[in-house]
Structures are given as C-alpha cells and as structure tokens.
mmCIF file of C-alpha atoms in Angstrom:
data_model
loop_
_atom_site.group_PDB
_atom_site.id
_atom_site.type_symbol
_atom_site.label_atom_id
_atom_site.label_comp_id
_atom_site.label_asym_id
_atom_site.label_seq_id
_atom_site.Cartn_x
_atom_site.Cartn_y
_atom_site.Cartn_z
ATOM 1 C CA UNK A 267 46.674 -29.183 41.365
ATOM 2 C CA UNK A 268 46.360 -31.713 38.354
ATOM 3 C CA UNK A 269 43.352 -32.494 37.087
ATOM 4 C CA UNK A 270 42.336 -36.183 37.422
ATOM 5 C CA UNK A 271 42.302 -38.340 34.647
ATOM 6 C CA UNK A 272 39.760 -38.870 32.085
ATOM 7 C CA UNK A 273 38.526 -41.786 30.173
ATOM 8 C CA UNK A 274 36.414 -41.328 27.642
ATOM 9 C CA UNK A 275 34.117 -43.814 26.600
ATOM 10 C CA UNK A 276 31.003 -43.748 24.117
ATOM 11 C CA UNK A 277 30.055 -47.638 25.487
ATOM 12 C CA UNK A 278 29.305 -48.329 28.865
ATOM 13 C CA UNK A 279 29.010 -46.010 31.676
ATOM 14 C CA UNK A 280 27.294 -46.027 34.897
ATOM 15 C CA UNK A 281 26.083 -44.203 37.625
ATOM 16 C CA UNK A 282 23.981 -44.609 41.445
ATOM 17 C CA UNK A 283 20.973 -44.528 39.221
ATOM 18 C CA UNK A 284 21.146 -45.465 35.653
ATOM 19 C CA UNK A 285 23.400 -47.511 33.268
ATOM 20 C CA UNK A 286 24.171 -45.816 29.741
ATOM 21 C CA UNK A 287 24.881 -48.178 26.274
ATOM 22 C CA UNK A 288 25.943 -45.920 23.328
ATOM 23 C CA UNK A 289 24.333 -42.974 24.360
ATOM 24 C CA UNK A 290 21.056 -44.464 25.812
ATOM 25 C CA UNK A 291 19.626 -46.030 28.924
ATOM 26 C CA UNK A 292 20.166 -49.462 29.072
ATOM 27 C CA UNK A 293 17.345 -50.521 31.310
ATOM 28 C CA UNK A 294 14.970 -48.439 29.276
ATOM 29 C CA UNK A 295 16.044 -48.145 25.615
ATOM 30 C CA UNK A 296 17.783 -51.580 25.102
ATOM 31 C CA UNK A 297 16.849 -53.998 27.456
ATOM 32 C CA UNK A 298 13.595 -56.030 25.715
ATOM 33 C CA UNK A 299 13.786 -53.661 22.706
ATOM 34 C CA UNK A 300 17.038 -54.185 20.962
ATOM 35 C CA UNK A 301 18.108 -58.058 20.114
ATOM 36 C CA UNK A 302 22.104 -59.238 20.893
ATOM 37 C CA UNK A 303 22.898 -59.435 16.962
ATOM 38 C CA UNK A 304 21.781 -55.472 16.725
ATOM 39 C CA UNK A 305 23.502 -54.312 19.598
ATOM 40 C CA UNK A 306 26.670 -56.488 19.217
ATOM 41 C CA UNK A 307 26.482 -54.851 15.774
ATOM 42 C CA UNK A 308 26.410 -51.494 17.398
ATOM 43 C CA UNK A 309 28.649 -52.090 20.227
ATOM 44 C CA UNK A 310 31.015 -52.595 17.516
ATOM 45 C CA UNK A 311 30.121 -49.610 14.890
ATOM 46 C CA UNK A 312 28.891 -47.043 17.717
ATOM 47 C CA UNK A 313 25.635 -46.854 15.115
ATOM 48 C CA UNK A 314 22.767 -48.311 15.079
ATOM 49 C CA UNK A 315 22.351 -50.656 12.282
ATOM 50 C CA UNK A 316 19.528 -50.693 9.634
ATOM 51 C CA UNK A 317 16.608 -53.647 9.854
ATOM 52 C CA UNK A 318 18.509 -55.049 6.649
ATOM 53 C CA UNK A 319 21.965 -54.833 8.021
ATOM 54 C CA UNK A 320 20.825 -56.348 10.841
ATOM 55 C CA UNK A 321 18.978 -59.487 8.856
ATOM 56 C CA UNK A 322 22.554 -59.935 6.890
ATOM 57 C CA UNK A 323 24.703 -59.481 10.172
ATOM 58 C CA UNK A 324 22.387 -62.215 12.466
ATOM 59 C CA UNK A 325 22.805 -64.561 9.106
ATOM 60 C CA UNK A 326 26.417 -64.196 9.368
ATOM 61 C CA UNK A 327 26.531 -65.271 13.128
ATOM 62 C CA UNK A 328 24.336 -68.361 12.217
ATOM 63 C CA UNK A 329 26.288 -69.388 9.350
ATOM 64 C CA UNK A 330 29.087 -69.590 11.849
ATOM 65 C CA UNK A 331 27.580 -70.847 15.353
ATOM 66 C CA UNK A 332 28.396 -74.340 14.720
ATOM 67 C CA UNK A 333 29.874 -76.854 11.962
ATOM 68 C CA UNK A 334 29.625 -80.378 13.848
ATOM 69 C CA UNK A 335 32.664 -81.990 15.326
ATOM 70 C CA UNK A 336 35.051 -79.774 14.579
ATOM 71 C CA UNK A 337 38.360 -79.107 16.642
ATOM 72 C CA UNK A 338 37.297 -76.060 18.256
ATOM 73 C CA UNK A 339 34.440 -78.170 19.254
ATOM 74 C CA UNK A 340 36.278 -81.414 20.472
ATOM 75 C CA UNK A 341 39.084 -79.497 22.410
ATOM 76 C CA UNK A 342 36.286 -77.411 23.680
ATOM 77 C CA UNK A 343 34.572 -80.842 25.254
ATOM 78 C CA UNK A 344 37.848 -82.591 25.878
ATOM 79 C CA UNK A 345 39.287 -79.570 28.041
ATOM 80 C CA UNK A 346 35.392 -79.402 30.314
ATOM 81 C CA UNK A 347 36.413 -83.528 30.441
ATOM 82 C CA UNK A 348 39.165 -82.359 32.036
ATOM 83 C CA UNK A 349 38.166 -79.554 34.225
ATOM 84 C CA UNK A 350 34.430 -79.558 34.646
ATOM 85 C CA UNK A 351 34.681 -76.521 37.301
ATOM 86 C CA UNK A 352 35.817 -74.543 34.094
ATOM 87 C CA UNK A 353 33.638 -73.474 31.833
ATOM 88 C CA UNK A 354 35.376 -70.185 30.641
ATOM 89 C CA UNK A 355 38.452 -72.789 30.263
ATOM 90 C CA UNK A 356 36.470 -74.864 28.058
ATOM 91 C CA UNK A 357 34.893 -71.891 26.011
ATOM 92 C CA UNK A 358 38.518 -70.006 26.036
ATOM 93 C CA UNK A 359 40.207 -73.712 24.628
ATOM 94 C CA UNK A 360 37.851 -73.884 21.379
ATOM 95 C CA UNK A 361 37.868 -69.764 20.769
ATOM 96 C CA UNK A 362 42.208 -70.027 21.238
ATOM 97 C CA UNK A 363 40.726 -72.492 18.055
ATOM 98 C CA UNK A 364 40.049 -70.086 15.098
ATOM 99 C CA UNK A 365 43.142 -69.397 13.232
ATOM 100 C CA UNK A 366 43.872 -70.063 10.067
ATOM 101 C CA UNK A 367 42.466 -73.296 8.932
ATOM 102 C CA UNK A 368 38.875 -72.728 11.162
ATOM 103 C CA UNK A 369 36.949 -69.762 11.686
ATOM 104 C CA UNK A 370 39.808 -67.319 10.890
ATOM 105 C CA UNK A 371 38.852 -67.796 7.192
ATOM 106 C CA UNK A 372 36.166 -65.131 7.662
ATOM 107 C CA UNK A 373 38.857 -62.497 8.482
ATOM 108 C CA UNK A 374 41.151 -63.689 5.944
ATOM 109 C CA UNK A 375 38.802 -63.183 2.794
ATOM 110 C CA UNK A 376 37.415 -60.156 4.107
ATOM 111 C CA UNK A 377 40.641 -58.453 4.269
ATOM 112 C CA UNK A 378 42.197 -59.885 0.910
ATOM 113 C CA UNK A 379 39.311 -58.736 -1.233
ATOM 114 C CA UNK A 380 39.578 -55.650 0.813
ATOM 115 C CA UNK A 381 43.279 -55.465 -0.471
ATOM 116 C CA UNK A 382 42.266 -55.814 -3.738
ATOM 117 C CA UNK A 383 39.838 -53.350 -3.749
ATOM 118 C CA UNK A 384 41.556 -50.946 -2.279
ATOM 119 C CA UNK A 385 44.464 -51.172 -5.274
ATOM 120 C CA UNK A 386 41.637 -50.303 -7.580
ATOM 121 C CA UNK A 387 41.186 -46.428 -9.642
ATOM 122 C CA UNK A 388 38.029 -47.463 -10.004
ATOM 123 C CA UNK A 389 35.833 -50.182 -9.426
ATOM 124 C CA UNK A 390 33.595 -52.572 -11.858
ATOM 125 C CA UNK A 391 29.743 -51.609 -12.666
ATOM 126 C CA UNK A 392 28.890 -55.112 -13.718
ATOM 127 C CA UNK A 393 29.662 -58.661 -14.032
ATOM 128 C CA UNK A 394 31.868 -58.486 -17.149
ATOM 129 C CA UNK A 395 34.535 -55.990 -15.100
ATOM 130 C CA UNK A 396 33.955 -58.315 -12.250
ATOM 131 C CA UNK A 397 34.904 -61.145 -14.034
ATOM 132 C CA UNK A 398 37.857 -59.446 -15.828
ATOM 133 C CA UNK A 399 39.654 -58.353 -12.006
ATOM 134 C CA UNK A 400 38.881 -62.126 -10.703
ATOM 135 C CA UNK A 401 40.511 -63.511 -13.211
ATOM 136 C CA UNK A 402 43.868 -61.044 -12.911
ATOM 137 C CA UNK A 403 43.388 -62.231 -8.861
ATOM 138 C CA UNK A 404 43.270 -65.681 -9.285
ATOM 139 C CA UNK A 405 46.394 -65.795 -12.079
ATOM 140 C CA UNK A 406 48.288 -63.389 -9.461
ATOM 141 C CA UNK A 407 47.951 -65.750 -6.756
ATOM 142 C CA UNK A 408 48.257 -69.134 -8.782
ATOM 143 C CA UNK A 409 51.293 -67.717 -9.979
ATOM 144 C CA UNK A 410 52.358 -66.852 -6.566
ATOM 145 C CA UNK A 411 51.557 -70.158 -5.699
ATOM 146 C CA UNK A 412 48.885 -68.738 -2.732
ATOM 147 C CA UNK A 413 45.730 -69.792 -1.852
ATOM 148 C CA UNK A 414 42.554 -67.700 -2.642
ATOM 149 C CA UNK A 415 40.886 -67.398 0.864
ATOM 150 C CA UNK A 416 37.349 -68.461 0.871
ATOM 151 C CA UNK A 417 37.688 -70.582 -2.030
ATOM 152 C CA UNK A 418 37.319 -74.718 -1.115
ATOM 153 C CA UNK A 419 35.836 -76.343 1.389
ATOM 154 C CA UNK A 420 36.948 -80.072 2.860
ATOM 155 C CA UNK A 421 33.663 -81.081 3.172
ATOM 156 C CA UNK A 422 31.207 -79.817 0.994
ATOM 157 C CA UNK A 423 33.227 -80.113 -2.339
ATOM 158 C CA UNK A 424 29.933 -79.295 -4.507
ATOM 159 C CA UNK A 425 29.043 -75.995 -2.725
ATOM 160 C CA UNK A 426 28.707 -74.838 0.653
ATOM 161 C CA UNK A 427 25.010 -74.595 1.544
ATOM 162 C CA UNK A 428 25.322 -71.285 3.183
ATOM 163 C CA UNK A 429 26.976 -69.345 0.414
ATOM 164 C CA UNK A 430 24.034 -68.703 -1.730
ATOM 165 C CA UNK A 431 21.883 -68.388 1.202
ATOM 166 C CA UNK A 432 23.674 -65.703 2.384
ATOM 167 C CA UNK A 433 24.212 -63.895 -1.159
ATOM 168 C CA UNK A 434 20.709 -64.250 -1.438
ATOM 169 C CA UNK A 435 19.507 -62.510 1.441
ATOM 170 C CA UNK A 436 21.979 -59.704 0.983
ATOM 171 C CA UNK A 437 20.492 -59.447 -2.607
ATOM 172 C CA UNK A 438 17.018 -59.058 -0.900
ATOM 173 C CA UNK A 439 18.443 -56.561 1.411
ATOM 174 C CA UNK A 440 20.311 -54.292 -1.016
ATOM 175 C CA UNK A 441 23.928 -54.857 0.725
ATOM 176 C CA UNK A 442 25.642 -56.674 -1.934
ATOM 177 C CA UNK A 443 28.900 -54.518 -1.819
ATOM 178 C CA UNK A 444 31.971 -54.640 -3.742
ATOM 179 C CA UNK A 445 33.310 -57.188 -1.374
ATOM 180 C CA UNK A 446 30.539 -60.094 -2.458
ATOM 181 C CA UNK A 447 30.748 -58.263 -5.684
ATOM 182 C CA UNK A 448 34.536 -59.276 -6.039
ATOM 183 C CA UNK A 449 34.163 -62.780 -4.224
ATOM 184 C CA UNK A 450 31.039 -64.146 -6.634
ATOM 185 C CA UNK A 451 33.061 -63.228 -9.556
ATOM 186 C CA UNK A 452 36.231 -65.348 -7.765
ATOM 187 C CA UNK A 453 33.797 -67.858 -8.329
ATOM 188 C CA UNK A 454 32.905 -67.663 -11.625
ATOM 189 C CA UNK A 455 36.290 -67.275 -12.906
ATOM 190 C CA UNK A 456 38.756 -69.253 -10.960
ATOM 191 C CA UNK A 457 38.070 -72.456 -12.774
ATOM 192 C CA UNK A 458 39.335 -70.905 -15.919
ATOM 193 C CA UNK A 459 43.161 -70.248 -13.706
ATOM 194 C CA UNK A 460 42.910 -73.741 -11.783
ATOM 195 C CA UNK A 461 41.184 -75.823 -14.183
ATOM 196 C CA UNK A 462 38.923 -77.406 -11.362
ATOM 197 C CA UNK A 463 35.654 -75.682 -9.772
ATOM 198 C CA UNK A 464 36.094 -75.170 -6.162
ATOM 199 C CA UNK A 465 33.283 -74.157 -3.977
ATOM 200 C CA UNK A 466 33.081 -70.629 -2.210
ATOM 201 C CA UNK A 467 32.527 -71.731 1.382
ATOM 202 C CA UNK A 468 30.664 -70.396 3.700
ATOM 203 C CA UNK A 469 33.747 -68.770 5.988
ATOM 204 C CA UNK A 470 34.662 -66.884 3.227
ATOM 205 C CA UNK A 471 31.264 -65.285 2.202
ATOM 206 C CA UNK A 472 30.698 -64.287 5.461
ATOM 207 C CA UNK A 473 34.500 -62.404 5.459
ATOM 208 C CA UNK A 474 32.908 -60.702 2.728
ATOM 209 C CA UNK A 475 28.863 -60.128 3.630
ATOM 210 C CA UNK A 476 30.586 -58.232 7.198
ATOM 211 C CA UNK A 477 33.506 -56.380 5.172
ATOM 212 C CA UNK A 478 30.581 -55.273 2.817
ATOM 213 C CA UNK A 479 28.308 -54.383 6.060
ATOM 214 C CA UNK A 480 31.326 -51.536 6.548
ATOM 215 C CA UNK A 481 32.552 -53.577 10.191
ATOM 216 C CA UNK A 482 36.134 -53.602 10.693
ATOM 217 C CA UNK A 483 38.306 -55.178 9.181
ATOM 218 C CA UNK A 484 39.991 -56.148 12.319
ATOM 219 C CA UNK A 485 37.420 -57.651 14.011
ATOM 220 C CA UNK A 486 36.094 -59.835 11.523
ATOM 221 C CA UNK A 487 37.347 -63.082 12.815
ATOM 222 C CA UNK A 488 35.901 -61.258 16.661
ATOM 223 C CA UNK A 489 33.144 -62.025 14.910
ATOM 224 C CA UNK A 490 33.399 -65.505 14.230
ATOM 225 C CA UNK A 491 34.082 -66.186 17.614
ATOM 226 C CA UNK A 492 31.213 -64.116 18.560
ATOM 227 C CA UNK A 493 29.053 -66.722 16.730
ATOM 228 C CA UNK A 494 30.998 -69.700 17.165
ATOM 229 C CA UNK A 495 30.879 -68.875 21.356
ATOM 230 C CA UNK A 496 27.217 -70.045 20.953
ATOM 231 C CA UNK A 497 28.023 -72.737 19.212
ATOM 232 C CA UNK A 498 30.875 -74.361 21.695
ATOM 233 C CA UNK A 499 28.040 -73.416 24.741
ATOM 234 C CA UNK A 500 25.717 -75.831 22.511
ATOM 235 C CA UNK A 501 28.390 -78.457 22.381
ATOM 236 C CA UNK A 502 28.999 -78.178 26.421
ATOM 237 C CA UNK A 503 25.044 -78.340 26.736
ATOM 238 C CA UNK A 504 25.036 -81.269 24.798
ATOM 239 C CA UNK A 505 27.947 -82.883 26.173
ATOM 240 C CA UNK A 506 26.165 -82.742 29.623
ATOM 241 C CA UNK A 507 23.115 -84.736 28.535
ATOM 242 C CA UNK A 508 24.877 -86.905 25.788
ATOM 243 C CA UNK A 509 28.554 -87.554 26.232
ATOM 244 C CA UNK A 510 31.438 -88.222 24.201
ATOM 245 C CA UNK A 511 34.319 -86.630 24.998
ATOM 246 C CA UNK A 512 35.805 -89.706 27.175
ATOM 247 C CA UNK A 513 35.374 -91.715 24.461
ATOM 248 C CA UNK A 514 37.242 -89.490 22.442
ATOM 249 C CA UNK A 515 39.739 -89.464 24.724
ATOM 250 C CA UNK A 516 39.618 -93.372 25.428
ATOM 251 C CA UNK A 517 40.231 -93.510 21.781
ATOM 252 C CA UNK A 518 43.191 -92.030 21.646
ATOM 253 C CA UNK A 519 44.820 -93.257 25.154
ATOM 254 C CA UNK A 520 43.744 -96.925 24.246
ATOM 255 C CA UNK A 521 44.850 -97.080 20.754
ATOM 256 C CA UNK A 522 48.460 -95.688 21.215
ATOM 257 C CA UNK A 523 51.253 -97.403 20.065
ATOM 258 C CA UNK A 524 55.214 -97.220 21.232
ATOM 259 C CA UNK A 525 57.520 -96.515 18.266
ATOM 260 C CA UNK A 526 61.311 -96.252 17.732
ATOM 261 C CA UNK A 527 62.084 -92.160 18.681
ATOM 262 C CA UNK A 528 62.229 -90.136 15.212
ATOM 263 C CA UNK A 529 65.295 -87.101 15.919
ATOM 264 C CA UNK A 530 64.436 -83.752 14.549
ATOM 265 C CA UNK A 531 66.694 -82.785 11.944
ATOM 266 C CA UNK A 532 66.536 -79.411 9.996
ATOM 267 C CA UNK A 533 66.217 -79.126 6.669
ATOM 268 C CA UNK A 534 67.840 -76.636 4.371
ATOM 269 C CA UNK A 535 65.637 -73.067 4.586
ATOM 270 C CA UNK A 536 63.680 -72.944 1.428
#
C-alpha cells in the first residue's frame, strides 16, 4: 500500500486546534505582535527580518502605495464603474497594470544592477570604483541604444522626492548594499554618457533598496503590487465618497470623433 502524498510546507498549516505561520502560532506569536510589512517580509524570506530591514522594507511599500491618477489607478475606478459587485475585478484590473512603463520598474532595476553585479571579480570599496563601473554601464547601454532602468522620471524631472529619502534611511540603517551602491553612482555618472542629468526615480531605488534587502529577485515587482494593492483600495475608498470615474468615462464617450478607417499595413522587420 502507497503511502499518501505529502506536501510540505514551511507557511501555513492548520489543525482542529491551532494555526501555524513559519514555524509559530499564529493566534499567539503573530497576531497583535508582528506588523503586515514584517511578516509579508517573512512570508517571503521564511526569516524573520531585522528592526532595520524592516524600517527600509515598510519605506519601500510606501514609496509605492500610490502615485495619483495613474492608469493602474483610473482602470482600477473605471472597471468598479463598471461592475460595482466586483471589487477583486477592480483591484485585479489596476494590478494586471504594472508592467513595464508602471510599477514593473522596481523589478527591472533590481535585476539589471543585479546583472551587473553579478559579472563582477570583484566589487568597488568606494565611490571612485563606483563611479568608474557606472560609467562602463551607462556607455554599454547608450551604445546599445537601451534604457538604464530607474533612471528618468515623466514627472518629477528635477528629482524624485522619494529617492533620497529612501537612500537616506537605508544609510541610517546600515543596508546600503552594492545594489544602491551601483545605482547612486548611475547617478552621478550618467550625465557624463548622455550629456543631460536625469533623475533616479523612485521605482528604481526601491528595485534596488529590496534587491539590497537580499528578497528575490523574482518577486520584486510582487512587491510593488503588494504596495500598490493599498493604494488602488484607497482610490476605490475614495471613489465611493468622491467620484470621478464617470466623468472620465463621459469624457471620452462624449468627445469621440468618427474618422476615415486607417488599414494596417506592415512594415519591413527592423
């Protein structure tokens, strides 16, 4: 007779009596005594993160919660327009959200100064060897014609308010890594490669605060949407008592115009 499967599982387990989180009792050892940014930091790490780490992690999910009207935000209170009985639709609209150009910044810079570093003998001991493997970035990508991610920001063009918050408080903490290392000299340099001064935004020093914090890689941009879920519930909260989404809509559905169809046609594969 076989044996019956087992599942192993260091997370969640219950039984009759008693629910287990990593290893303790939930009811007794977590509940009231360990706050969400900890334990979503442990959930994630299966340890349980330093006071510091924990200070640096919670800044990160601020940073992120919530940036104004953006589209994760407005499809987030166009789709609860449309289906009211859904909130998880709602929610689930502005997460599908992150990619690329929102949110998924975070995961972007974390893993390309992780590539970087990784390509390394050895690493810098101070600014000056920084400095001199920022610059050999930037003129890599420039001449790849890439993007550096973290670097710009369509808004605030004269520095993202968050990034030196966040460098700072990692500085008071002790948990400036290699990955901020790498990233603050990205800063320093680039304008020497592109000739312009770009600010590091705030996406992009939280990539690297987390990759630093020794979370996966992975999961970076999990975190984002960790922090930017609070953020959307705030906008449905708000949308409830002050609405705008119909007008948004009304906007749009009032201010179309008919034009002449415009055929698709291919272009030669560059």
């Amino acid at each position: 007779m076989t044996e019956p499967r087992r599942y192993e599982t260091a997370l969640g387990a219950s039984t009759r009596e008693t629910i287990t989180l990593l290893g303790t009792d939930l009811a007794r050892d977590v509940m009231g005594t360990v706050g969400f940014g900890e334990l979503a930091f442990w959930l994630a790490t299966q340890r349980r993160p330093t006071p510091g780490e924990t200070r640096v992690f919670e800044s990160v999910l601020a940073a992120l919660a919530d940036h104004g009207f953006t589209p994760t935000a407005i499809v987030t209170r166009l789709t609860y327009l449309s289906a009211p009985d859904s909130v998880q639709g709602a929610l689930a609209a502005g997460l599908l959200g992150g990619g690329s150009r929102f949110l998924g910044v975070t995961e972007d810079c974390g893993r390309f100064l992780d590539d970087v570093l990784v390509a390394q003998d050895t690493l810098p001991t101070d600014d000056a060897g920084w400095d001199a493997l920022a610059l050999t970035v930037v003129q890599r990508e420039r001449e790849a014609k890439r993007f550096v991610p973290g670097l710009g920001h369509h808004v605030h063009k004269d520095g993202d308010p968050r990034t030196p918050r966040l460098f700072e408080i990692a500085t008071e903490e002790g948990l400036v890594g290699p990955h901020l290392s790498l990233f603050a000299a990205i800063g320093r340099v680039h304008p020497q490669v592109l000739g312009k001064t770009l600010p590091l935004n705030g996406a992009g020093v939280c990539g690297a605060a987390l990759a630093d914090l020794g979370l996966p890689l992975e999961l970076l941009r999990g975190f984002a949407l960790l922090a930017r879920t609070a953020g959307l519930i705030g906008q449905l909260a708000e949308e409830l008592r002050h609405p705008v989404a119909n007008d948004v809509f009304l906007s749009v559905d009032l201010n179309n115009r008919s034009v002449d169809p415009d055929p698709y046609e291919r272009g030669p594969r560059g």
